[in-house]
């Protein structure tokens, strides 16, 4: 809480309530608490408006005047209200805003009991008023009557402020006091413009009129003047006017100093090149200097907007997280944040954030940032340079060379002799000796690459070549160098060499192995295709061809036999339909698009039905239908072909009465199990046939494995496992 608010609460004997902009109570003094608890029907919620409605029923204008004071930033000092117990109260309202902004911090409401006697219109006497009321007030009070503004009563405070004694002031007109009033801009005020004279003449009530006054002691005094009618006013008989005034000289001087301080603050903040801002704990902007506005392309219309609505989402989360650290720790924070530069490009800022000591309901965070984008880029470049040097040394520290380009000499480390077989005395210390030892097919390329790097002023050079060693053999070398320039001219290069000979040998062996594997797979594919064609040929010859031949015979017979013609034609139709179904079955087994169209489960069930048509066999098939959505088309097709291949093997060779097919998936792998109770075979003696080879190739295509478990008269179990990615 601000010190001056604490002073009001501790020193003021009137009831003082401090609220937020919605009139919710934040602080109150002892007198206010007594007034609150004296009310038998005090409101449940601590809101001053509800309390005033209870204290002054039927006076809705009190709330409206308080709202107006906040909306127009006006201080209201004279709201006179009568309570149901005939006591009269004076309500004053003051606003407290954050310096340099329009952000409302507090609302101060003071309620003073003035006694009901001030509102008795016909029987007021100066003596009674003086004894019962006037001298108990902290502000000066004058009672005036008549067209000349004759003073009929004055309290002690009025005499103290004006510098006149009671004898000097009572019975005098305003024009006879000797002191002159003037406006805030220094221009004198005419007598007919005095607030009391205006009220006497027109009946108009004056509120919070600030005027300057030279009192009887010659001291400049600033007064906040209010006037009101205590007698009914009409054109023929002027009313009785009460003039209340406060010495606001100290406030005026403080306001002047505050204005000057705010000007200095605004001038400093708006002339700095660093963005500066103040936000509350929820992210709403309270203040931003001109640099901040230019960077984010904002204006004063964006005040009290939330930063989340103004900053890019990618930045605002980091920004608000750092704010939360300041709020949680109550400590300043220096951090690095990504932001936007004045030219609109991305930038890096050193940001200082800190809590402001205020009495606001919500805590405020001040911040200022310094653009360190260029410094960060320079630092990163240094790190990269150091990193290049480190990795160059680390990669080939055994074979280091240093080329002094200005002198044309090259230093080669001792391990280079061990690598190539040349003694130090056998090696010339220039570039040409090295170039002569490079294989003729690589030499021109390497020379051209070096020259191109120097012409383009590239810092980094890398090439690979074959180098002739002392024994006449060639080694594959990887040569890397860092070139140093001075005034645009290459002066030095430092590099290192790696021996790639073994790596190249392994790569060649791997290439040969891959070629052999490719040939094996091609041969298996060709064999598989031949096998598949033979199977199709057998199906067409042994089954479809026989069916069509029978249909042809019946059709020929029908032509010569009128009696059985209808029967034979019907039979021919059945045979042709049977041939069509056989062709469809063959086509379906060969068509890979069926998996894409209907999924995996239905085609597998067709395979099972066809097995059971050929021979009596019990088949259990297990597969979660959701796998059709999880597995790719390629994986499903591979599973289908393996099932198709193995079930054909079972029908031809196993003589099984029971077959189990199961497809399962867990977090690590996809598993296909095909097991039968047939006669099996000896896997140590029997080589893999085309069918099993096709199954193995299909599994390996997707990185899977094949396990075969079988023995004579012990059935056969194959397990295919494919890793899940």
CSV table of C-alpha atoms in Angstrom, one decimal, residues 19 32 80 168 170 172 192 195 236 240 268 298 354 401 416 495 596:
chain,number,residue,atom,x,y,z
A,19,UNK,CA,-11.6,-0.2,-2.9
A,32,UNK,CA,-15.1,2.6,8.9
A,80,UNK,CA,-24.2,15.4,1.0
A,168,UNK,CA,-11.8,40.5,11.0
A,170,UNK,CA,-17.5,38.1,10.4
A,172,UNK,CA,-17.4,41.4,5.9
A,192,UNK,CA,-18.7,38.1,-9.9
A,195,UNK,CA,-17.8,30.5,-6.7
A,236,UNK,CA,-36.0,38.0,-5.0
A,240,UNK,CA,-28.0,31.0,2.5
A,268,UNK,CA,13.8,9.2,-20.4
A,298,UNK,CA,1.4,-0.9,-31.3
A,354,UNK,CA,11.2,-7.3,-11.8
A,401,UNK,CA,49.7,-30.8,-42.1
A,416,UNK,CA,52.2,-39.1,-42.0
A,495,UNK,CA,44.4,-29.6,-42.2
A,596,UNK,CA,-6.3,-53.0,-50.7
